[in-house]
Tab-separated table of C-alpha atoms in Angstrom:
chain	number	residue	atom	x	y	z
A	627	MET	CA	-40.355	38.032	56.397
A	628	ARG	CA	-36.913	37.492	57.794
A	629	ASP	CA	-35.828	40.978	58.890
A	630	PRO	CA	-38.564	43.644	58.859
A	631	ILE	CA	-36.187	46.491	59.715
A	632	MET	CA	-34.061	45.827	56.638
A	633	VAL	CA	-37.176	45.516	54.461
A	634	LEU	CA	-38.304	48.931	55.683
A	635	PHE	CA	-34.818	50.300	55.068
A	636	GLY	CA	-34.838	48.954	51.500
A	637	GLY	CA	-38.321	50.365	50.952
A	638	SER	CA	-37.222	53.747	52.239
A	639	ILE	CA	-34.291	53.735	49.795
A	640	VAL	CA	-36.718	53.052	46.934
A	641	SER	CA	-39.023	55.810	48.210
A	642	ALA	CA	-36.097	58.218	48.419
A	643	ALA	CA	-35.130	57.399	44.818
A	644	ILE	CA	-38.688	58.056	43.626
A	645	ALA	CA	-38.901	61.303	45.606
A	646	LEU	CA	-35.540	62.422	44.221
A	647	TRP	CA	-36.671	61.739	40.656
A	648	MET	CA	-39.896	63.658	41.263
A	649	ALA	CA	-37.951	66.566	42.761
A	650	LEU	CA	-35.529	66.630	39.844
A	651	ASN	CA	-38.396	66.635	37.333
A	652	ARG	CA	-40.709	69.186	38.877
A	653	PRO	CA	-41.818	71.843	36.395
A	654	GLY	CA	-40.570	74.880	38.330
A	655	ARG	CA	-37.047	73.607	38.997
A	656	LYS	CA	-34.420	76.345	38.720
A	657	SER	CA	-30.934	75.571	37.548
A	658	ALA	CA	-27.768	77.664	37.770
A	659	ARG	CA	-28.205	78.883	34.186
A	660	PRO	CA	-31.547	78.666	32.490
A	661	ARG	CA	-31.203	76.507	29.394
A	662	PRO	CA	-33.690	75.221	26.916
A	663	GLU	CA	-34.713	71.630	27.564
A	664	THR	CA	-33.602	70.498	24.128
A	665	THR	CA	-29.894	71.282	24.428
A	666	PRO	CA	-27.594	68.238	24.304
A	667	ALA	CA	-25.941	69.208	27.593
A	668	ARG	CA	-29.269	69.332	29.426
A	669	ARG	CA	-30.350	65.990	27.975
A	670	THR	CA	-27.082	64.455	29.164
A	671	VAL	CA	-27.615	65.816	32.674
A	672	ARG	CA	-31.161	64.438	32.724
A	673	ARG	CA	-29.892	61.021	31.599
A	674	TRP	CA	-27.377	60.951	34.450
A	675	GLU	CA	-30.060	62.022	36.933
A	676	LEU	CA	-32.333	59.228	35.735
A	677	THR	CA	-29.482	56.708	35.878
A	678	GLY	CA	-28.631	57.694	39.453
A	679	CYS	CA	-32.240	57.390	40.585
A	680	ILE	CA	-32.595	53.988	38.914
A	681	LEU	CA	-29.403	52.714	40.573
A	682	LEU	CA	-30.585	53.971	43.967
A	683	ALA	CA	-33.970	52.285	43.531
A	684	ALA	CA	-32.313	49.047	42.391
A	685	ALA	CA	-30.133	49.031	45.497
A	686	GLY	CA	-33.204	49.533	47.681
A	687	LEU	CA	-35.070	46.726	45.945
A	688	ASP	CA	-32.064	44.435	46.375
A	689	VAL	CA	-31.899	45.149	50.109
A	690	ALA	CA	-35.654	44.666	50.532
A	691	ALA	CA	-35.726	41.419	48.544
A	692	LEU	CA	-32.573	40.016	50.136
A	693	TYR	CA	-33.793	40.487	53.695
A	694	GLY	CA	-37.534	40.314	53.113
A	695	ILE	CA	-38.257	37.171	51.156
A	696	GLY	CA	-34.871	35.561	51.470
A	697	THR	CA	-33.625	35.661	47.916
A	698	SER	CA	-29.969	34.887	47.797
A	699	SER	CA	-27.358	37.469	47.003
A	700	CYS	CA	-24.493	36.841	44.599
A	701	ALA	CA	-22.289	35.944	47.549
A	702	ARG	CA	-24.421	32.930	48.443
A	703	GLY	CA	-24.665	31.775	44.838
A	704	SER	CA	-27.779	29.584	44.896
A	705	VAL	CA	-30.877	29.741	42.708
A	706	THR	CA	-34.055	30.540	44.618
A	707	VAL	CA	-37.672	29.919	43.831
A	708	GLU	CA	-38.645	33.324	45.228
A	709	LEU	CA	-36.570	35.132	42.628
A	710	GLY	CA	-38.315	33.250	39.807
A	711	LEU	CA	-41.712	33.958	41.314
A	712	ALA	CA	-40.831	37.641	41.633
A	713	MET	CA	-39.860	37.737	37.955
A	714	MET	CA	-43.155	36.145	36.933
A	715	VAL	CA	-45.137	38.516	39.164
A	716	LEU	CA	-43.300	41.459	37.602
A	717	ALA	CA	-44.248	40.194	34.129
A	718	VAL	CA	-47.901	39.870	35.159
A	719	VAL	CA	-48.005	43.338	36.744
A	720	TRP	CA	-46.340	44.794	33.658
A	721	SER	CA	-48.982	43.080	31.504
A	722	ILE	CA	-51.772	44.592	33.582
A	723	PHE	CA	-50.344	48.131	33.376
A	724	ARG	CA	-48.873	47.827	29.864
A	725	ASP	CA	-50.677	50.924	28.524
A	726	GLU	CA	-49.312	53.151	31.286
A	727	VAL	CA	-45.837	51.658	30.885
A	728	LEU	CA	-46.013	52.240	27.125
A	729	ARG	CA	-47.062	55.861	27.593
A	730	TYR	CA	-44.217	56.422	30.066
A	731	GLN	CA	-41.763	54.658	27.758
A	732	LEU	CA	-42.734	56.926	24.843
A	733	TRP	CA	-42.648	60.048	27.036
A	734	LEU	CA	-39.213	59.103	28.369
A	735	GLY	CA	-37.889	58.471	24.859
A	736	ALA	CA	-39.232	61.841	23.733
A	737	ALA	CA	-37.761	63.647	26.740
A	738	LEU	CA	-34.328	62.027	26.690
A	739	TYR	CA	-33.678	61.607	22.992
A	740	GLY	CA	-35.655	64.468	21.495
A	741	LEU	CA	-38.118	62.226	19.656
A	742	PRO	CA	-41.220	63.878	18.180
A	743	ARG	CA	-44.444	64.142	20.171
A	744	PRO	CA	-46.868	62.541	19.573
A	745	ALA	CA	-44.960	59.444	18.620
A	746	GLU	CA	-45.175	58.048	15.138
A	747	PRO	CA	-47.174	54.818	14.726
A	748	ALA	CA	-44.001	52.877	13.931
A	749	GLN	CA	-42.422	54.023	17.215
A	750	VAL	CA	-45.510	53.012	19.176
A	751	LYS	CA	-45.559	49.588	17.509
A	752	ALA	CA	-41.836	49.101	18.200
A	753	ALA	CA	-42.301	50.046	21.863
A	754	GLU	CA	-45.206	47.579	22.130
A	755	TYR	CA	-43.105	44.778	20.637
A	756	ILE	CA	-40.225	45.532	22.999
A	757	GLY	CA	-42.633	45.367	25.942
A	758	VAL	CA	-44.080	42.045	24.780
A	759	PHE	CA	-40.581	40.622	24.286
A	760	LEU	CA	-39.408	41.711	27.744
A	761	ARG	CA	-42.559	40.399	29.454
A	762	LEU	CA	-42.171	37.014	27.754
A	763	LEU	CA	-38.494	36.959	28.666
A	764	LEU	CA	-39.245	37.735	32.319
A	765	CYS	CA	-41.943	35.092	32.483
A	766	LEU	CA	-39.838	32.386	30.832
A	767	LEU	CA	-36.723	33.148	32.887
A	768	GLY	CA	-38.835	33.175	36.041
A	769	LEU	CA	-40.332	29.819	35.136
A	770	ILE	CA	-36.899	28.344	34.398
A	771	THR	CA	-35.572	29.718	37.705
A	772	VAL	CA	-38.493	28.205	39.648
A	773	LEU	CA	-38.109	24.835	37.955
A	774	ALA	CA	-34.334	24.805	38.435
A	775	GLY	CA	-34.715	25.734	42.084
A	776	LEU	CA	-37.220	22.951	42.671
A	777	ILE	CA	-35.235	20.347	40.758
A	778	LEU	CA	-31.887	21.193	42.393
A	779	ARG	CA	-33.160	21.014	45.981
């Protein structure tokens, strides 16, 4: 670990993003005007809240990875083996928790886009195929990144 203070700072940014998302989604949250959850305006606000939390968490992960394991930023411009390994580890972790990710994916689609609950079998199958495709893509891109980093050294 190159700079533990910056890793902790990046981790705290990710934790703050998660806490903010949990605070924004708590059941008893009061807004200025009570609105039904299904109105288009409320769905748009919830999409922006989710987008902001995701961007904040991504920034925290970038800071933690940049200073923690030494992955290069765009300014340095080199391919690193650690980035490829991180992509492959993410694919493996996603494969282990694929049922929970699928449930969250279906819940999020129902909450944001007003899809029916419970999801139709075709929607579940489509979400499973998207997950398989993204896991394979992460694993293959990680492998290519590792091989390119080792070959170009």
